[in-house]
Short mmCIF file of C-alpha atoms in Angstrom, two decimals:
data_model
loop_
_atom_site.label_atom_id
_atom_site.label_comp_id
_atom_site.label_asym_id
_atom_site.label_seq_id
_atom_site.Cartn_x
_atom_site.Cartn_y
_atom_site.Cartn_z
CA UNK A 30 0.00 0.00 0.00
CA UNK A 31 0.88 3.37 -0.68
CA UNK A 32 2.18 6.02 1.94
CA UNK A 33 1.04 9.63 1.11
CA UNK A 34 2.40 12.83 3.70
CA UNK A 35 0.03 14.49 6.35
CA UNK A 36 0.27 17.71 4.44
CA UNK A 37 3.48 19.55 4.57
CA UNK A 38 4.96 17.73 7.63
CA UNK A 39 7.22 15.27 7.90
CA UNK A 40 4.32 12.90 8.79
CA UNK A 41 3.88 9.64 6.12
CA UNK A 42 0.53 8.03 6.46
CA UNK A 43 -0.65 4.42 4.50
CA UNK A 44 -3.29 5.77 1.96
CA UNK A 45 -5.92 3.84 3.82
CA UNK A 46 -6.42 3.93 7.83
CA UNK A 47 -7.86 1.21 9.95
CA UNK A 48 -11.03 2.52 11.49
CA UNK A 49 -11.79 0.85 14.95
CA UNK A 50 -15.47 2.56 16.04
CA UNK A 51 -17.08 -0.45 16.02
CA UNK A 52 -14.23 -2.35 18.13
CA UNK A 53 -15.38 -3.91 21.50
CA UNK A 54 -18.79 -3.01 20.73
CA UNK A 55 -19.90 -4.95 17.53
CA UNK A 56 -16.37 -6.10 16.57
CA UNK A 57 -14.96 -8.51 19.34
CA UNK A 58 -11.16 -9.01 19.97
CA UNK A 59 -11.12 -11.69 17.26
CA UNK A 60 -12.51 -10.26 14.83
CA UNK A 61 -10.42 -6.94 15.86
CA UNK A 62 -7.19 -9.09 15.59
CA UNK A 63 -8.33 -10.54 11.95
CA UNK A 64 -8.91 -7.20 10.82
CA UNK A 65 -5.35 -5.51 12.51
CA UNK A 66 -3.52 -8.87 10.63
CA UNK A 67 -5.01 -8.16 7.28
CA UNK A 68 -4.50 -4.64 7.33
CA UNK A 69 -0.94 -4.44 7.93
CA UNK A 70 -0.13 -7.73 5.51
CA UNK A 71 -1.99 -5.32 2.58
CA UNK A 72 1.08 -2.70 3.85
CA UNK A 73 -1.49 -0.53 6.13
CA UNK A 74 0.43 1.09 9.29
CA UNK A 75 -2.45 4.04 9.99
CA UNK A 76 -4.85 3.01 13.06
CA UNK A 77 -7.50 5.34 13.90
CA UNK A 78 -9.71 5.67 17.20
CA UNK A 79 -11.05 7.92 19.73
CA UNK A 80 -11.09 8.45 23.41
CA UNK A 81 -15.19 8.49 23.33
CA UNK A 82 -15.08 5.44 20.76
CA UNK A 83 -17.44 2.43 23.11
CA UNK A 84 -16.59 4.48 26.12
CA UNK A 85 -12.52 3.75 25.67
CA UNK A 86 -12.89 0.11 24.37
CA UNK A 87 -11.75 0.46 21.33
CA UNK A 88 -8.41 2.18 22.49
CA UNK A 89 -8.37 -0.36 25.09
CA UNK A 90 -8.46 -3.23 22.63
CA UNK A 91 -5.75 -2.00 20.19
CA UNK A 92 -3.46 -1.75 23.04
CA UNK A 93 -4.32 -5.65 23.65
CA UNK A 94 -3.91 -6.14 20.29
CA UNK A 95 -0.71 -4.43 20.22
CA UNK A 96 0.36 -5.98 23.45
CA UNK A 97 -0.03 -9.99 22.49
CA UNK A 98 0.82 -10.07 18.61
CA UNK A 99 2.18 -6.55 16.76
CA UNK A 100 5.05 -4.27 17.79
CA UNK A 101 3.78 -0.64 18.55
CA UNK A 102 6.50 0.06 15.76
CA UNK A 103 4.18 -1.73 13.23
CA UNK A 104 1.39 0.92 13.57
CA UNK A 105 0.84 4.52 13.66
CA UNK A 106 -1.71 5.67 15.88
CA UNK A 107 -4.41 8.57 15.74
CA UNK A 108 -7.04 9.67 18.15
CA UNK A 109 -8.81 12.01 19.30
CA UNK A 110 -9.76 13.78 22.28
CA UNK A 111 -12.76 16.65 23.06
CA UNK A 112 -15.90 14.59 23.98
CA UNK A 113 -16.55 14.09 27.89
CA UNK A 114 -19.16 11.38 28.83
CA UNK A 115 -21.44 12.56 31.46
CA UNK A 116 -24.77 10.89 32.90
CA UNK A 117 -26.72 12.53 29.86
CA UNK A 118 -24.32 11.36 27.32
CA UNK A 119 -21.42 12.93 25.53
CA UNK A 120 -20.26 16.49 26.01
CA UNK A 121 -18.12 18.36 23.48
CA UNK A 122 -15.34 19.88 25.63
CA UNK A 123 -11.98 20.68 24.42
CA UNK A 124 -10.65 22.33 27.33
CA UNK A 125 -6.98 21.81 28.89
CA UNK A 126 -7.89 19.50 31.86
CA UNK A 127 -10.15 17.41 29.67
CA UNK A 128 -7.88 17.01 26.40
CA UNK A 129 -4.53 15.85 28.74
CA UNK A 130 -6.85 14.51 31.23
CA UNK A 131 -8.37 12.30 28.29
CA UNK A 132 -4.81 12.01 26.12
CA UNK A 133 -3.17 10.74 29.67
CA UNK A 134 -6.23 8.16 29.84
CA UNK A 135 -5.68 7.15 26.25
CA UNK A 136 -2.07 6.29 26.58
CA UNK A 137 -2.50 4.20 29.34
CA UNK A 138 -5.24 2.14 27.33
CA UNK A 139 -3.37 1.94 24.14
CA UNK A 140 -0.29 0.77 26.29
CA UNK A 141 1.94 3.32 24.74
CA UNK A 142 3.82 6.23 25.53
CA UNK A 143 2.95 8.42 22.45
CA UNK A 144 0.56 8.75 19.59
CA UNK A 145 1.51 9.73 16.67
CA UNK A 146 -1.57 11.96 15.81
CA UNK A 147 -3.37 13.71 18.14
CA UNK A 148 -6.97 15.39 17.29
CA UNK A 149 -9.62 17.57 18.65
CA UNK A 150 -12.52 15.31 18.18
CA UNK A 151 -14.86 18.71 17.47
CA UNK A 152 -14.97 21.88 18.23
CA UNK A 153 -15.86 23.19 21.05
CA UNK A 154 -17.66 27.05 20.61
CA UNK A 155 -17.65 27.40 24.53
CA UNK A 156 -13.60 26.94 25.27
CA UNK A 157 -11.28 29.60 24.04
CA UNK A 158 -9.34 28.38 20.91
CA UNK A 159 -6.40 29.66 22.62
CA UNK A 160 -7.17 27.22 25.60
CA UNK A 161 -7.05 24.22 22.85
CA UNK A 162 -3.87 24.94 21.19
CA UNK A 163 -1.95 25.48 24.61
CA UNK A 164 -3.08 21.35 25.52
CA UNK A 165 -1.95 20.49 21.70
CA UNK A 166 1.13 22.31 22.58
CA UNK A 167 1.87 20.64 25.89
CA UNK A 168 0.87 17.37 24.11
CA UNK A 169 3.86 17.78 21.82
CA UNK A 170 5.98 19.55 23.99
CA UNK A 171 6.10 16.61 26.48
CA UNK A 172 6.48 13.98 23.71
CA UNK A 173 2.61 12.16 24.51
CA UNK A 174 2.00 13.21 20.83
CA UNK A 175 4.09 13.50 17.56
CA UNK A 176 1.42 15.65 15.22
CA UNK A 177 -1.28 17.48 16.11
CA UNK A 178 -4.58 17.98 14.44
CA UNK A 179 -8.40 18.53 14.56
CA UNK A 180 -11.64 16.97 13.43
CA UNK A 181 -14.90 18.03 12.38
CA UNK A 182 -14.28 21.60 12.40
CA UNK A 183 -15.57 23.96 9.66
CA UNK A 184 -13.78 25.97 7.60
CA UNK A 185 -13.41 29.26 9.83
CA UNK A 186 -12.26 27.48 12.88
CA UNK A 187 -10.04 25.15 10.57
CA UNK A 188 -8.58 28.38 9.30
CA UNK A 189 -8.37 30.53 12.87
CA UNK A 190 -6.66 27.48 14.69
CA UNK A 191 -4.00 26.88 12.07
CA UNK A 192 -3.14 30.16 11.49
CA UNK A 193 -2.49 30.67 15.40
CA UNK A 194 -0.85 27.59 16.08
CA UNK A 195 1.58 28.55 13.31
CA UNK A 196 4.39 26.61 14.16
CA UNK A 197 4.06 26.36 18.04
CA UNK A 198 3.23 23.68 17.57
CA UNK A 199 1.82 23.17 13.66
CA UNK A 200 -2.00 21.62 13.05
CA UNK A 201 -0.75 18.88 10.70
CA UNK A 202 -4.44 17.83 9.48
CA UNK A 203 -7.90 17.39 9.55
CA UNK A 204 -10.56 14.71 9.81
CA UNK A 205 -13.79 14.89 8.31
CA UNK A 206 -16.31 13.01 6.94
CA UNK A 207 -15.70 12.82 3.22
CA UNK A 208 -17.41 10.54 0.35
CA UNK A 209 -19.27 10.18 -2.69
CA UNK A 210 -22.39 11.34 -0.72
CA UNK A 211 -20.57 13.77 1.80
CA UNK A 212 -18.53 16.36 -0.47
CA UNK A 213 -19.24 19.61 1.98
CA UNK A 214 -15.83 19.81 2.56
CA UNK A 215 -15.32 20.87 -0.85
CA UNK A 216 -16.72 24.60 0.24
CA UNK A 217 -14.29 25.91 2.74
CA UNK A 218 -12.29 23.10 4.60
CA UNK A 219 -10.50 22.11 1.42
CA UNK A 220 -9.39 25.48 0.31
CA UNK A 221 -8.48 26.37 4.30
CA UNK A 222 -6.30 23.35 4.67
CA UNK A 223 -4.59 23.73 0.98
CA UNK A 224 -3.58 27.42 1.67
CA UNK A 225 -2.50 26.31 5.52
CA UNK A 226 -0.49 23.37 4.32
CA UNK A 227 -2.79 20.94 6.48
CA UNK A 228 -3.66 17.45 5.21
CA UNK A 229 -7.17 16.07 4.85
CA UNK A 230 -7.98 12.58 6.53
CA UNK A 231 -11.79 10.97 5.30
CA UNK A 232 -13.80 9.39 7.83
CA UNK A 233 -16.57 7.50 6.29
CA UNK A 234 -15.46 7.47 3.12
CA UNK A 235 -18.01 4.71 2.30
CA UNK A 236 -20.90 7.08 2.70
CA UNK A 237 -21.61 5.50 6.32
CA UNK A 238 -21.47 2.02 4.20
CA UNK A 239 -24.60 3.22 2.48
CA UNK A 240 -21.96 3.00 -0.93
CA UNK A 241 -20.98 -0.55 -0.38
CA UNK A 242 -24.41 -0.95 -2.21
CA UNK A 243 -26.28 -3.14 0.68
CA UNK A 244 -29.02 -0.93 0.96
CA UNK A 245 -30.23 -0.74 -2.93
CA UNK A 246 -32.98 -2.92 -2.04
CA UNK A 247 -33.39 -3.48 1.46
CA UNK A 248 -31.96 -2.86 5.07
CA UNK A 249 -30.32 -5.96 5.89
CA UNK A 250 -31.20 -7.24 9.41
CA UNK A 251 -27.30 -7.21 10.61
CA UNK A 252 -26.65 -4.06 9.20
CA UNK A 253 -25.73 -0.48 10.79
CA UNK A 254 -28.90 0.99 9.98
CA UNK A 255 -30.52 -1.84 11.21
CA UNK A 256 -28.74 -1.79 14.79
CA UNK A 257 -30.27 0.38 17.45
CA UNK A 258 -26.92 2.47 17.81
CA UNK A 259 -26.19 3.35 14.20
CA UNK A 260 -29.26 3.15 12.86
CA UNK A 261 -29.43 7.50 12.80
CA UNK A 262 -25.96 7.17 11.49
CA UNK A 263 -27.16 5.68 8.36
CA UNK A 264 -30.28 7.02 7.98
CA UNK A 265 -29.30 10.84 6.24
CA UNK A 266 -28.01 8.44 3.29
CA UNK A 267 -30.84 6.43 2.42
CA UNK A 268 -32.43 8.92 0.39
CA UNK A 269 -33.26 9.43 -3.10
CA UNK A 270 -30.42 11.40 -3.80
CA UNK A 271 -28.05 8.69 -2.30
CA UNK A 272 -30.01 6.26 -4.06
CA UNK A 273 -29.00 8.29 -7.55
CA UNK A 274 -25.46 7.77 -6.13
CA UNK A 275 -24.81 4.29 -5.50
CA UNK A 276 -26.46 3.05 -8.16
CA UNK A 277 -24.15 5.13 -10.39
CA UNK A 278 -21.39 3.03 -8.45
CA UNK A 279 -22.68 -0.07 -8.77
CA UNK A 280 -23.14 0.47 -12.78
CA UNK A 281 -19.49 1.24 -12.43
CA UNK A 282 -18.13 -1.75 -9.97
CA UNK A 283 -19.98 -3.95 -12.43
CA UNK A 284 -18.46 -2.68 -15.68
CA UNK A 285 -14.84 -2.97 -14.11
CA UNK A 286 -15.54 -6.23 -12.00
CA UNK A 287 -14.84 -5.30 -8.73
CA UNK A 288 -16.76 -4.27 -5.66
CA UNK A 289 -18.76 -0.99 -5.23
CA UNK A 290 -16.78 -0.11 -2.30
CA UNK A 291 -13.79 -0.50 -4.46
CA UNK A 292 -14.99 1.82 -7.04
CA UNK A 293 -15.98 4.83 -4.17
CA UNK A 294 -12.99 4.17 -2.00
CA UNK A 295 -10.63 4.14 -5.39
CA UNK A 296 -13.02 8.08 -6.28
CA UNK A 297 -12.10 9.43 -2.71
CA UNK A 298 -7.88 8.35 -2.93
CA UNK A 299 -7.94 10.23 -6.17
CA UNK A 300 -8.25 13.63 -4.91
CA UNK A 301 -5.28 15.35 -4.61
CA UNK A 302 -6.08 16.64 -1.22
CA UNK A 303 -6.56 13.38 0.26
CA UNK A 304 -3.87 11.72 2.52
CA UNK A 305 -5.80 9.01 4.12
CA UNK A 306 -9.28 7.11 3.70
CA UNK A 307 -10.11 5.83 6.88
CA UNK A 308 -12.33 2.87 6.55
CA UNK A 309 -13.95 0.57 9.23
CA UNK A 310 -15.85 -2.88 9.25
CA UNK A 311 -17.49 -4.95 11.37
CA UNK A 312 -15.84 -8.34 10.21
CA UNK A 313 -12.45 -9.15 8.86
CA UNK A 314 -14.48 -10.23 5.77
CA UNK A 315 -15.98 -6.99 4.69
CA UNK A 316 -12.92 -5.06 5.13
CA UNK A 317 -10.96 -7.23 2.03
CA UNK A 318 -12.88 -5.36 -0.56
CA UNK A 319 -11.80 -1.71 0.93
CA UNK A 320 -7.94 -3.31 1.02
CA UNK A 321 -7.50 -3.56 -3.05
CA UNK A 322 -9.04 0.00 -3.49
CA UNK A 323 -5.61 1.86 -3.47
CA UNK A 324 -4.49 -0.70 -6.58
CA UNK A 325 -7.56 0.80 -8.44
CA UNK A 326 -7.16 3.71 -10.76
CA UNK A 327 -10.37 4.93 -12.21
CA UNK A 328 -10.83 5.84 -15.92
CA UNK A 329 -11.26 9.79 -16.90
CA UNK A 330 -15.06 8.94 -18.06
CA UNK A 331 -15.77 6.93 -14.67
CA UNK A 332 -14.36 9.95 -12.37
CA UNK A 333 -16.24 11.99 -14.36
CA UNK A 334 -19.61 11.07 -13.91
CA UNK A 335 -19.28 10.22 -10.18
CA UNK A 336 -18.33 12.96 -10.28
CA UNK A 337 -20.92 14.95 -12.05
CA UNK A 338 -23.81 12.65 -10.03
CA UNK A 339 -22.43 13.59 -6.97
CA UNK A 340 -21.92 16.91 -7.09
CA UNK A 341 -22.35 19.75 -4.54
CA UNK A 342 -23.53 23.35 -4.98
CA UNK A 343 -21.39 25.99 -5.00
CA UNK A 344 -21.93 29.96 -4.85
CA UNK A 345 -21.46 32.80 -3.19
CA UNK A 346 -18.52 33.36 -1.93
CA UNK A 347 -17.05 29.96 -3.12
CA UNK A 348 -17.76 31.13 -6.47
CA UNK A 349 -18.88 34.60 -7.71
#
């Protein structure tokens, strides 16, 4: 597999990431350790998690995982910190205490003494921005963290972090939700990171799986949208719009002979601004489709009309 840079750091990244959301909730430690074995034989290294990700299980199984069979110099590790769990539920707060509070927390879960990217799960319009960049700082400063990044923030806050971090220390990317059905980014993110020098990780680049053509005709009863957890996930992609979508790349996954996950993933690792494709599974099995994507080049004519079916609007002040 391919290794692409986190923008214009030093930072080299496998083109696809192992998402682990689903790990110790509906992926169990052998299924975790099937996936974690195929990824890195297909030349993978990226892992990605979260501190809020099944309350810390999922951090807490990669560091078993890590512990019994793979050397923590096999894998680079991202997560993210920013949500607090209270009574009520989750909590966006990226304030000092919370972010090293939750980083310390994370470390000692993943059985490491560093991550090698470190993000701020969402932002947070309550804590000063200021506040956030001084725990990114310390992060780095104290060696818990080699890069430093955020997620899920939109353009202006993308933009305002960056430029005050400058290089003290530098925000080396951004994660957001980025697909064949999801092409927001495309407004303001894209251009903010692009001029800043940041690189763009995908999460969900499978359209919340809605692209891996399953639901064409019906909701199958082990599926996300059919759990009780992820079933709102899904839902915002199982309209008629979507529908337009993946049935554009199925016609195209069937004219080439592959898989239609093959055929979105391959779209999304195409764009230039794209570092990473983080993609997550449930089974060992559905994740071998996503693992040939970076081996797939699309023709001109293909890219074109996904392209064209998928497109977003754009106007003022994108475009004039």
């Amino acid at each position: 597999m391919q290794r692409a840079r986190i923008g214009t750091t030093g930072l080299e990244v496998s083109r696809l990431a192992l998402g682990t959301m689903t790990w110790s909730r509906d992926t169990d430690d052998g299924e975790a350790a099937d996936q974690l074995d195929l990824f890195l034989d297909a030349g993978g290294t990226l892992i990605d998690t979260a501190a809020s990700y099944a309350d810390g299980g999922s951090e807490a199984l990669i560091g078993r995982l890590l512990s019994a069979a793979h050397s923590r110099g096999d894998v680079q590790i991202c997560t993210k910190a920013g949500i607090r769990r209270t009574r009520s539920g989750g909590v966006v707060d990226a304030s000092r205490d919370t972010m090293l509070d939750t980083l310390d927390a994370s470390l000692e879960r993943l059985g490491t003494d560093h991550v090698d990217l470190w993000l701020v799960h969402q932002h947070d319009a309550t804590t000063p921005i200021d506040e956030t960049l001084h725990a990114l700082e310390i992060a780095v400063n104290s060696g818990r963290a080699r890069y430093v990044g955020v997620s899920n923030f939109p353009g202006w806050a993308t933009a305002q972090i960056a430029a005050l971090a400058g290089r003290r220390p530098s925000i080396a990317a951004t994660e957001m939700e980025y697909s064949l059905l999801q092409r927001g980014i495309e407004r303001e993110v894209v251009p903010a990171t692009r001029a800043l020098g940041m690189g763009v990780l995908a999460w969900s680049p499978l359209g919340r799986g809605v692209l891996t053509g399953k639901y064409r005709h019906a909701i199958p009863a082990d599926s996300r949208a059919a759990s009780e957890h992820l079933s709102g996930f899904v839902a915002p992609y199982l309209d008629d719009r979507a529908g337009s979508i993946v049935e554009a790349v199925s016609i195209a996954s069937d004219g080439l002979g592959v898989q239609p996950q093959e055929v979105a993933l391959a779209w999304v690792l195409a764009r230039p601004f794209i570092a990473s494709a983080v993609v997550g599974a449930r089974t060992a099995e559905q994740l071998v489709p996503s693992l040939a994507a970076p081996d797939l080049r699309l023709a001109p004519a293909i890219a074109e009309a996904l392209d064209e079916v998928s497109a977003i609007d754009l106007g003022y002040p994108e475009r004039r």
